[in-house]
Coordinates of C-alpha atoms in Angstrom, one line a residue:
X292 CA 8.4 1.5 37.7
X293 CA 6.9 4.6 35.9
X294 CA 4.0 6.0 38.0
X295 CA 0.9 7.4 36.4
X296 CA 1.1 11.2 36.2
X297 CA 0.3 13.0 39.4
X298 CA -0.2 9.9 41.5
X299 CA 1.8 8.9 44.6
X300 CA 3.0 5.4 45.1
X301 CA 0.4 4.9 47.8
X302 CA -2.4 6.1 45.6
X303 CA -1.2 3.9 42.8
X304 CA -1.0 0.9 45.1
X305 CA -4.6 1.5 46.2
X306 CA -5.7 1.7 42.6
X307 CA -3.9 -1.6 41.8
X308 CA -5.8 -3.2 44.7
X309 CA -9.1 -2.1 43.2
X310 CA -8.1 -3.4 39.8
X311 CA -7.3 -6.7 41.4
X312 CA -10.7 -6.8 43.0
X313 CA -12.3 -6.1 39.6
X314 CA -10.4 -8.6 37.4
X315 CA -8.6 -10.9 39.8
X316 CA -5.1 -10.5 41.3
X317 CA -3.6 -12.9 38.7
X318 CA -4.6 -10.5 35.9
X319 CA -3.0 -7.3 37.3
X320 CA 0.7 -7.0 36.2
X321 CA 2.9 -4.5 38.0
X322 CA 6.3 -6.1 38.5
X323 CA 9.1 -4.7 36.5
X324 CA 9.5 -8.1 34.7
X325 CA 5.8 -8.2 33.7
X326 CA 5.6 -4.5 32.7
X327 CA 8.7 -4.9 30.5
X328 CA 6.6 -7.2 28.3
X329 CA 4.6 -4.2 27.3
X330 CA 7.6 -2.2 26.0
X331 CA 7.7 -1.4 22.3
X332 CA 10.5 -3.7 21.1
X333 CA 10.8 -1.6 17.9
X334 CA 11.0 1.7 19.8
X335 CA 12.9 4.5 18.1
X336 CA 13.6 5.9 21.6
X337 CA 14.8 2.6 23.1
X338 CA 16.3 3.2 26.6
X339 CA 16.1 7.0 26.2
X340 CA 14.1 9.2 28.5
X341 CA 11.5 9.7 25.7
X342 CA 10.7 6.0 25.5
X343 CA 7.0 5.5 26.4
X344 CA 6.5 2.9 29.0
X345 CA 3.6 1.6 31.1
X346 CA 3.2 1.6 34.8
X347 CA 1.2 -1.6 34.9
X348 CA -1.2 -3.7 32.9
X349 CA -4.6 -5.2 33.7
X350 CA -6.4 -7.9 31.7
X351 CA -10.2 -8.0 32.0
X352 CA -12.1 -11.1 30.9
X353 CA -15.4 -9.5 29.8
X354 CA -17.1 -6.2 29.1
X355 CA -18.3 -5.9 32.6
X356 CA -14.8 -6.0 33.9
X357 CA -13.7 -3.4 31.3
X358 CA -16.4 -1.1 32.7
X359 CA -15.1 -1.6 36.2
X360 CA -11.5 -0.9 35.1
X361 CA -12.6 2.3 33.4
X362 CA -14.6 3.5 36.4
X363 CA -11.7 2.9 38.8
X364 CA -9.4 4.8 36.4
X365 CA -11.7 7.7 36.5
X366 CA -11.7 7.8 40.3
X367 CA -8.0 7.8 40.5
X368 CA -7.3 9.8 37.4
X369 CA -5.2 7.0 35.8
X370 CA -4.6 7.0 32.1
X371 CA -5.5 3.8 30.3
X372 CA -4.1 2.4 27.1
X373 CA -6.2 -0.4 25.6
X374 CA -4.6 -3.1 23.3
X375 CA -6.1 -6.1 21.6
X376 CA -3.1 -8.4 21.2
X377 CA -0.4 -5.8 21.4
X378 CA 1.3 -7.0 18.2
X379 CA 1.1 -3.7 16.3
X380 CA 4.8 -3.7 15.6
X381 CA 6.2 -0.7 13.8
X382 CA 3.4 1.5 15.2
X383 CA 4.1 1.3 19.0
X384 CA 3.4 -2.3 19.8
X385 CA 1.8 -2.6 23.3
X386 CA 3.4 0.6 24.7
X387 CA 1.2 3.5 25.5
X388 CA 1.3 7.1 24.1
X389 CA 1.8 8.5 27.6
X390 CA 4.4 7.1 30.0
X391 CA 2.8 5.9 33.2
X392 CA -0.4 4.7 31.6
X393 CA -2.0 1.4 32.6
X394 CA -2.3 -1.0 29.6
X395 CA -5.7 -2.5 29.3
X396 CA -4.7 -5.9 27.8
X397 CA -7.8 -7.4 26.2
X398 CA -6.2 -10.8 25.3
X399 CA -8.6 -12.7 27.6
X400 CA -11.6 -11.5 25.6
X401 CA -10.9 -13.9 22.8
X402 CA -14.3 -15.3 21.9
X403 CA -15.4 -15.8 18.3
X404 CA -19.0 -15.0 18.8
X405 CA -20.3 -15.9 15.4
X406 CA -19.3 -16.7 11.8
X407 CA -22.1 -16.8 9.3
X408 CA -21.2 -18.5 6.0
X409 CA -24.5 -17.6 4.3
X410 CA -24.4 -13.9 5.2
X411 CA -20.6 -13.8 5.2
X412 CA -19.6 -12.1 8.4
X413 CA -17.8 -12.7 11.7
X414 CA -18.4 -11.2 15.1
X415 CA -15.3 -11.3 17.4
X416 CA -13.8 -9.9 20.6
X417 CA -10.5 -8.0 20.7
X418 CA -8.3 -10.9 21.8
X419 CA -9.1 -13.0 18.7
X420 CA -6.1 -13.3 16.4
X421 CA -6.2 -13.9 12.7
X422 CA -4.8 -17.3 13.4
X423 CA -7.7 -18.0 15.7
X424 CA -10.3 -16.9 13.3
X425 CA -8.7 -18.9 10.4
X426 CA -8.5 -22.0 12.5
X427 CA -12.2 -21.7 13.5
X428 CA -13.2 -21.3 9.9
X429 CA -11.2 -24.4 8.9
X430 CA -12.4 -26.5 11.9
X431 CA -16.0 -25.8 11.0
X432 CA -15.5 -26.1 7.2
X433 CA -17.1 -22.6 6.6
X434 CA -17.1 -21.3 3.1
X435 CA -15.8 -17.8 3.8
X436 CA -12.3 -16.2 3.4
X437 CA -10.8 -13.7 5.8
X438 CA -8.5 -10.9 4.5
X439 CA -5.3 -10.9 6.5
X440 CA -2.4 -8.6 7.0
X441 CA 1.2 -9.7 7.0
X442 CA 2.3 -10.8 9.7
X443 CA -1.0 -12.3 10.6
X444 CA -0.5 -12.7 14.4
X445 CA -2.5 -9.6 15.3
X446 CA -6.2 -9.3 15.7
X447 CA -8.9 -8.3 13.2
X448 CA -10.2 -5.7 15.6
X449 CA -6.8 -4.1 16.4
X450 CA -5.7 -4.1 12.8
X451 CA -8.9 -2.5 11.5
X452 CA -9.0 0.1 14.3
X453 CA -5.5 1.2 13.2
X454 CA -6.6 1.3 9.5
X455 CA -4.6 -1.8 8.7
X456 CA -4.9 -3.5 5.2
X457 CA -4.6 -6.8 3.6
X458 CA -4.1 -8.4 0.2
X459 CA -7.4 -9.4 -1.3
X460 CA -10.3 -7.7 -3.0
X461 CA -10.8 -4.0 -2.4
X462 CA -14.1 -4.3 -0.4
X463 CA -12.3 -6.5 2.2
X464 CA -8.7 -5.3 1.9
X465 CA -9.4 -2.1 3.8
X466 CA -10.2 -3.8 7.1
X467 CA -12.0 -0.9 8.8
X468 CA -14.1 -0.3 5.7
X469 CA -15.1 -4.0 6.0
X470 CA -16.3 -3.7 9.6
X471 CA -20.0 -3.7 10.4
X472 CA -21.1 -2.9 14.0
X473 CA -19.1 -2.5 17.2
X474 CA -19.6 -2.5 20.9
X475 CA -17.8 0.1 22.9
X476 CA -17.1 1.0 26.5
X477 CA -17.1 4.8 26.7
X478 CA -14.6 6.7 28.9
X479 CA -17.3 7.0 31.6
X480 CA -17.9 3.2 31.7
X481 CA -21.1 3.1 29.6
X482 CA -21.6 0.4 26.9
X483 CA -22.9 1.4 23.5
X484 CA -23.5 -0.5 20.3
X485 CA -23.3 1.1 16.9
X486 CA -25.5 0.5 13.9
X487 CA -28.3 -2.0 14.2
X488 CA -26.7 -3.2 17.5
X489 CA -28.5 -0.2 19.1
X490 CA -31.9 -1.7 18.2
X491 CA -32.8 -4.3 20.9
X492 CA -33.7 -7.7 19.4
X493 CA -32.2 -6.9 15.9
X494 CA -30.4 -9.7 14.1
X495 CA -29.0 -7.3 11.5
X496 CA -26.1 -6.0 13.5
X497 CA -23.5 -7.4 11.1
X498 CA -25.7 -6.9 8.0
X499 CA -26.3 -3.2 8.0
X500 CA -23.7 -0.7 9.2
X501 CA -25.9 2.2 10.0
X502 CA -28.8 3.0 12.3
X503 CA -31.0 6.1 12.5
X504 CA -29.0 9.3 12.9
X505 CA -25.3 10.0 12.7
X506 CA -22.8 7.1 12.3
X507 CA -20.1 7.2 15.0
X508 CA -18.1 4.1 14.2
X509 CA -15.2 6.1 12.7
X510 CA -14.7 8.0 16.0
X511 CA -13.2 4.8 17.5
X512 CA -10.5 4.2 14.9
X513 CA -7.0 5.6 15.6
X514 CA -8.6 7.5 18.5
X515 CA -9.1 7.6 22.3
X516 CA -12.8 7.9 22.6
X517 CA -13.6 4.5 24.0
X518 CA -12.6 0.8 24.3
X519 CA -14.0 -1.4 21.6
X520 CA -15.1 -4.8 23.0
X521 CA -16.9 -6.4 20.1
X522 CA -16.7 -5.9 16.3
X523 CA -18.3 -7.4 13.2
X524 CA -16.6 -7.9 9.9
X525 CA -17.9 -8.6 6.4
X526 CA -16.1 -11.7 4.9
X527 CA -15.5 -12.7 1.3
X528 CA -17.4 -15.8 0.2
X529 CA -14.8 -18.5 -0.4
X530 CA -14.0 -18.3 -4.1
X531 CA -14.2 -21.4 -6.3
X532 CA -11.1 -20.5 -8.2
X533 CA -8.0 -18.2 -8.3
X534 CA -6.1 -17.1 -11.4
X535 CA -3.2 -14.7 -11.9
X536 CA -2.1 -13.0 -15.1
X537 CA 0.9 -10.7 -15.7
X538 CA 0.9 -7.9 -18.2
X539 CA 4.2 -6.3 -19.3
X540 CA 4.6 -3.1 -21.3
X541 CA 7.6 -1.9 -23.3
X542 CA 8.0 1.8 -22.7
X543 CA 8.6 4.0 -19.6
X544 CA 5.6 6.2 -20.1
X545 CA 3.3 3.2 -20.7
X546 CA 2.9 3.2 -16.9
X547 CA 0.4 6.0 -17.4
X548 CA -2.0 3.8 -19.4
X549 CA -1.2 0.8 -17.3
X550 CA -2.3 2.5 -14.1
X551 CA -5.5 3.8 -15.7
X552 CA -6.4 0.3 -16.9
X553 CA -5.7 -1.3 -13.6
X554 CA -7.8 1.4 -11.9
X555 CA -10.7 0.5 -14.1
X556 CA -10.4 -3.2 -13.4
X557 CA -10.0 -2.9 -9.7
X558 CA -12.7 -0.2 -9.3
X559 CA -15.1 -2.5 -11.3
X560 CA -14.3 -5.3 -8.8
X561 CA -12.9 -7.5 -11.6
X562 CA -9.4 -8.0 -9.9
X563 CA -7.9 -8.0 -6.5
X564 CA -4.7 -6.3 -5.2
X565 CA -2.5 -5.6 -8.3
X566 CA 1.3 -6.0 -7.9
X567 CA 3.2 -3.5 -10.0
X568 CA 6.9 -4.0 -10.6
X569 CA 9.8 -3.1 -12.9
X570 CA 12.5 -5.5 -13.9
X571 CA 14.8 -2.5 -14.3
X572 CA 15.2 -1.8 -10.6
X573 CA 13.0 0.2 -8.3
X574 CA 14.5 0.1 -4.8
X575 CA 17.7 0.7 -3.0
X576 CA 19.6 -2.0 -4.9
X577 CA 20.3 -0.7 -8.4
X578 CA 21.9 -2.5 -11.4
X579 CA 25.2 -1.0 -12.6
X580 CA 23.5 0.2 -15.7
X581 CA 20.8 2.1 -13.7
X582 CA 23.4 3.4 -11.2
X583 CA 25.4 4.8 -14.2
X584 CA 22.2 6.5 -15.5
X585 CA 21.6 8.1 -12.1
X586 CA 25.1 9.5 -11.7
X587 CA 24.1 13.0 -12.7
X588 CA 20.8 13.0 -10.9
X589 CA 17.3 12.2 -11.9
X590 CA 17.1 11.5 -15.6
X591 CA 14.7 13.1 -18.1
X592 CA 11.8 11.2 -19.7
X593 CA 13.8 11.1 -22.9
X594 CA 16.8 9.6 -21.1
X595 CA 14.6 7.0 -19.4
X596 CA 13.0 5.9 -22.6
X597 CA 16.4 5.5 -24.2
X598 CA 17.5 3.5 -21.2
X599 CA 14.6 1.2 -21.5
X600 CA 15.3 0.7 -25.2
X601 CA 18.9 -0.3 -24.3
X602 CA 17.7 -3.0 -21.9
X603 CA 16.5 -6.5 -22.7
X604 CA 13.0 -6.5 -21.2
X605 CA 9.9 -4.5 -20.5
X606 CA 9.7 -1.3 -18.6
X607 CA 6.9 -2.3 -16.3
X608 CA 4.8 -5.3 -15.3
X609 CA 1.6 -5.8 -13.3
X610 CA 0.3 -9.0 -11.9
X611 CA -3.5 -9.2 -11.5
X612 CA -5.3 -11.6 -9.2
X613 CA -8.8 -12.9 -10.0
X614 CA -11.2 -14.6 -7.6
X615 CA -14.5 -16.3 -8.3
X616 CA -16.0 -19.2 -10.3
X617 CA -13.6 -20.5 -13.0
X618 CA -15.8 -19.1 -15.8
X619 CA -15.7 -15.6 -14.3
X620 CA -11.9 -15.5 -13.5
X621 CA -11.1 -16.6 -17.0
X622 CA -13.5 -14.1 -18.5
X623 CA -12.1 -11.3 -16.4
X624 CA -8.5 -12.2 -17.5
X625 CA -9.7 -12.1 -21.1
X626 CA -11.3 -8.7 -20.6
X627 CA -8.1 -7.4 -19.0
X628 CA -6.0 -8.6 -22.0
X629 CA -8.5 -7.0 -24.5
X630 CA -8.4 -3.7 -22.7
X631 CA -4.7 -3.6 -22.3
X632 CA -4.1 -4.7 -25.9
X633 CA -6.3 -1.8 -27.1
X634 CA -4.7 0.7 -24.8
X635 CA -0.9 -0.1 -25.0
X636 CA 0.9 -1.2 -28.1
X637 CA 3.3 -4.0 -27.5
X638 CA 1.7 -5.2 -24.2
X639 CA 2.6 -8.8 -23.5
X640 CA 0.4 -11.2 -21.5
X641 CA 1.4 -14.3 -19.4
X642 CA -1.1 -16.4 -17.6
X643 CA 0.1 -17.5 -14.2
X644 CA -1.3 -19.7 -11.4
X645 CA -4.7 -21.3 -11.6
X646 CA -5.9 -22.9 -8.4
X647 CA -9.2 -24.2 -7.1
X648 CA -10.3 -23.4 -3.6
X649 CA -10.3 -24.4 -0.8
X650 CA -6.6 -25.1 -0.7
X651 CA -6.0 -28.6 0.7
X652 CA -4.3 -28.3 4.1
X653 CA -1.3 -30.4 2.9
X654 CA -0.7 -27.9 0.1
X655 CA -0.9 -24.7 2.2
X656 CA 2.8 -24.8 3.1
X657 CA 3.8 -24.7 -0.5
X658 CA 1.7 -21.7 -1.4
X659 CA 3.8 -18.8 -2.7
X660 CA 1.7 -16.1 -1.0
X661 CA -0.5 -17.5 1.7
X662 CA -1.9 -14.0 2.5
X663 CA -3.7 -13.8 -0.9
X664 CA -5.8 -16.8 0.2
X665 CA -6.7 -15.5 3.6
X666 CA -4.2 -17.7 5.3
X667 CA -2.3 -15.9 8.2
X668 CA 1.4 -16.4 8.5
X669 CA 4.5 -14.9 9.8
X670 CA 6.2 -14.6 6.4
X671 CA 6.7 -10.9 6.8
X672 CA 9.5 -11.6 9.3
X673 CA 11.6 -12.9 6.5
X674 CA 11.9 -9.3 5.2
X675 CA 14.9 -7.3 5.9
X676 CA 14.8 -3.5 6.1
X677 CA 15.3 -1.8 2.8
X678 CA 16.7 1.2 4.7
X679 CA 19.5 -0.3 6.7
X680 CA 22.1 2.4 6.8
X681 CA 25.1 0.0 6.5
X682 CA 25.4 -3.3 4.6
X683 CA 25.2 -6.6 6.5
X684 CA 24.0 -4.8 9.6
X685 CA 20.4 -5.5 10.1
X686 CA 18.5 -3.3 12.6
X687 CA 16.6 -4.5 15.7
X688 CA 13.3 -3.3 14.2
X689 CA 11.8 -0.6 12.0
X690 CA 9.3 2.3 12.1
X691 CA 7.1 2.6 9.1
X692 CA 5.8 5.4 7.0
X693 CA 2.8 4.8 4.8
X694 CA 2.7 7.8 2.5
X695 CA -0.6 8.2 0.5
X696 CA -0.3 9.6 -3.0
X697 CA -2.8 9.9 -5.8
X698 CA -3.4 6.8 -7.9
X699 CA -1.6 8.0 -11.1
X700 CA 1.7 7.2 -12.7
X701 CA 2.8 10.8 -12.5
X702 CA 2.2 11.0 -8.7
X703 CA 4.2 7.8 -8.3
X704 CA 7.1 9.2 -10.2
X705 CA 6.9 12.6 -8.4
X706 CA 7.0 10.9 -5.0
X707 CA 9.8 8.6 -5.9
X708 CA 11.9 11.6 -7.0
X709 CA 11.2 13.6 -3.9
X710 CA 12.2 10.6 -1.7
X711 CA 15.4 10.2 -3.8
X712 CA 16.2 13.8 -3.2
X713 CA 15.6 13.7 0.5
X714 CA 17.9 10.7 1.0
X715 CA 20.6 12.2 -1.3
X716 CA 20.5 15.5 0.6
X717 CA 21.0 13.6 3.9
X718 CA 24.0 11.6 2.4
X719 CA 22.1 8.3 2.6
X720 CA 21.7 5.6 -0.1
X721 CA 18.5 6.4 -2.0
X722 CA 15.6 4.0 -1.5
X723 CA 13.8 4.9 -4.7
X724 CA 14.6 5.3 -8.4
X725 CA 12.7 6.2 -11.6
X726 CA 11.6 2.6 -11.8
X727 CA 10.1 2.4 -8.3
X728 CA 6.7 0.8 -8.8
X729 CA 3.5 1.9 -7.0
X730 CA 1.8 -0.1 -4.3
X731 CA -2.0 -0.1 -3.8
X732 CA -2.7 -1.9 -0.5
X733 CA -5.1 1.0 0.3
X734 CA -8.0 0.7 -2.2
X735 CA -8.2 3.7 -4.5
X736 CA -4.8 5.1 -3.5
X737 CA -1.1 4.5 -4.1
X738 CA 1.0 4.1 -1.0
X739 CA 4.8 4.6 -0.6
X740 CA 5.8 2.1 2.1
X741 CA 9.1 3.2 3.8
X742 CA 10.8 1.2 6.5
X743 CA 13.1 3.2 8.8
X744 CA 15.5 1.1 10.9
X745 CA 15.4 1.2 14.7
X746 CA 18.2 0.1 16.9
X747 CA 19.3 -0.4 20.5
X748 CA 21.8 2.4 19.9
X749 CA 20.6 5.9 20.8
X750 CA 22.9 7.6 18.3
X751 CA 21.7 5.5 15.4
X752 CA 18.1 6.0 16.5
X753 CA 18.6 9.8 16.5
X754 CA 19.6 9.5 12.8
X755 CA 16.5 7.4 12.1
X756 CA 14.3 10.0 13.9
X757 CA 15.8 12.7 11.7
X758 CA 15.0 10.8 8.6
X759 CA 11.5 10.0 9.7
X760 CA 10.7 13.5 10.8
X761 CA 12.0 15.0 7.5
X762 CA 10.1 12.6 5.5
X763 CA 6.8 13.5 7.2
X764 CA 7.3 17.2 6.7
X765 CA 8.7 17.1 3.1
X766 CA 6.0 14.7 1.9
X767 CA 3.3 16.9 3.5
X768 CA 4.6 19.9 1.6
X769 CA 3.7 18.0 -1.6
X770 CA 0.3 17.0 -0.2
X771 CA 1.3 13.4 0.5
X772 CA 0.3 12.4 4.0
X773 CA 1.4 9.5 6.2
X774 CA -1.7 8.0 7.7
X775 CA -0.4 5.6 10.3
X776 CA 2.6 6.0 12.6
X777 CA 4.0 5.2 16.1
X778 CA 3.4 7.4 19.1
X779 CA 6.8 9.0 18.7
X780 CA 5.6 10.9 15.6
X781 CA 1.9 11.2 16.0
X782 CA 1.9 14.8 17.2
X783 CA 4.1 15.8 14.3
X784 CA 2.1 13.8 11.8
X785 CA -1.3 15.2 13.0
X786 CA 0.2 18.7 12.8
X787 CA 0.6 18.3 9.0
X788 CA -3.1 17.9 8.6
X789 CA -3.4 21.6 9.3
X790 CA -6.2 22.8 7.0
X791 CA -7.9 25.9 8.4
X792 CA -5.6 26.3 11.4
X793 CA -5.9 22.6 12.4
X794 CA -9.7 22.8 12.5
X795 CA -10.0 19.0 12.3
X796 CA -7.8 18.5 15.4
X797 CA -9.6 21.2 17.3
X798 CA -12.9 19.5 16.6
X799 CA -11.5 16.2 17.8
X800 CA -10.2 17.9 21.0
X801 CA -13.7 19.3 21.7
X802 CA -15.1 15.7 21.3
X803 CA -12.4 14.4 23.7
X804 CA -13.2 17.0 26.3
X805 CA -16.9 16.1 26.1
X806 CA -16.7 12.4 25.9
X807 CA -13.7 11.9 28.2
X808 CA -13.6 14.8 30.7
X809 CA -11.0 13.2 32.9
X810 CA -8.8 12.3 29.9
X811 CA -8.2 8.7 30.9
X812 CA -8.4 6.8 27.5
X813 CA -5.1 6.8 25.6
X814 CA -4.1 10.4 26.2
X815 CA -2.2 11.8 23.2
X816 CA -3.2 9.1 20.7
X817 CA -2.9 10.6 17.2
X818 CA -2.3 14.0 18.7
X819 CA -5.6 14.1 20.7
X820 CA -4.7 15.3 24.2
X821 CA -7.2 16.0 26.9
X822 CA -7.6 19.5 28.2
X823 CA -5.6 18.8 31.4
X824 CA -2.6 17.7 29.3
X825 CA -2.9 19.9 26.2
X826 CA -0.4 22.5 27.3
X827 CA 2.9 21.2 28.6
X828 CA 1.4 17.8 29.2
X829 CA 0.6 16.4 32.7

């Protein structure tokens, strides 16, 4: 067992007794077998001294018990690490930032407090999973649609607080941006409500995000300033219909105009998440023709245009997704065709799926992409890592980088080239090519999604850490920042956001010292260490 920092076994045993009195002995977990369930199964430090592990876990049933746990932790100086469902794989899972922390497992707080189909919102507790919320909506035949990540086994609260994203329309796809109102237990055990929740008797908590004065909601995302115990989310009204349409363009440089047109459509809320692709190969697996083209390094634009001309097919495609009444989705598809036809000579249009909603339960299993209809699933686990270092040798897990780049074709090409160069320099198979298409899960941004394999083998994990670390720094040199990562890399990542001598982090540290003087809530999360651990750690 890993003890909390600076505590003796006797002191920790006394603290566990107090936790048991607060939440019940059955909900305090301290055996090696129980604590092992809170390991990060994708850890890039698996079975190494640097692996972050908990000392125990405690599962409160309500906000009052959370308050008691926080106050006990303050008395003993025990660091706490709150989780909702602990399913945040690739980003640390249920394991804490600081070894010896006690995990505050909020799985018992699993009430769906309200879903309003006329005002289109939900109010939930941390232990509610996307599967739970979807089942509740279906059971009560509510005409709303949730936006889900993939996999969908996590919680809306946990996903949004880590800036997770989904697959629908932009106002809902950024899950934290779609939140409205939260209840928080502060590091001193006080309960606050944000927005209209601070006004006693208000029924507008999930309608209006603000109150009078500063808005503090963002302080509780990717942070260690409190434990969120309730959270509201705006939901999309259930659309009457869904339509897809694919647009293909003939030339390499047509991606410039394609991106501009898609930006217009999405920023006008006419289409949902666009799916860019190239039939000429954009990932680690390249056709023989493309491999031949890349033998002498990154080709020029002229060479790429000649290559496209020599192939039988378009250079780029994008599939658009339209939601709403049938009249509007067909009108929006017509508008998209008109705009693309005017902007890009030779653009080709293909209408795809048309479905009416809700999807009958018997048809859900046959849907090609359940996530686009707000249906949670575990389909993501059918993916294999695109960065496995040897063929036919799947890793045990992966650690992910989510690199944010400007929403332009040129930025997409520049990032693809830099990644190609990094992997080539390291003697590894490249994961990008000139035909790597952009992704736009994050509204108004492009994102380069990179999976780094993790293993049970320390030597292979060292190689993966070297790749990960180099990618963070090299991308930052170009102004492309990772925005979400596992505890193993959070200090390094936050260090790249270094404007004005790391003034943002220094401001966050001042807040930490004021809000959490004993430094008990998630020490070190996203580089924010309390004063008593800032130099040399505890």
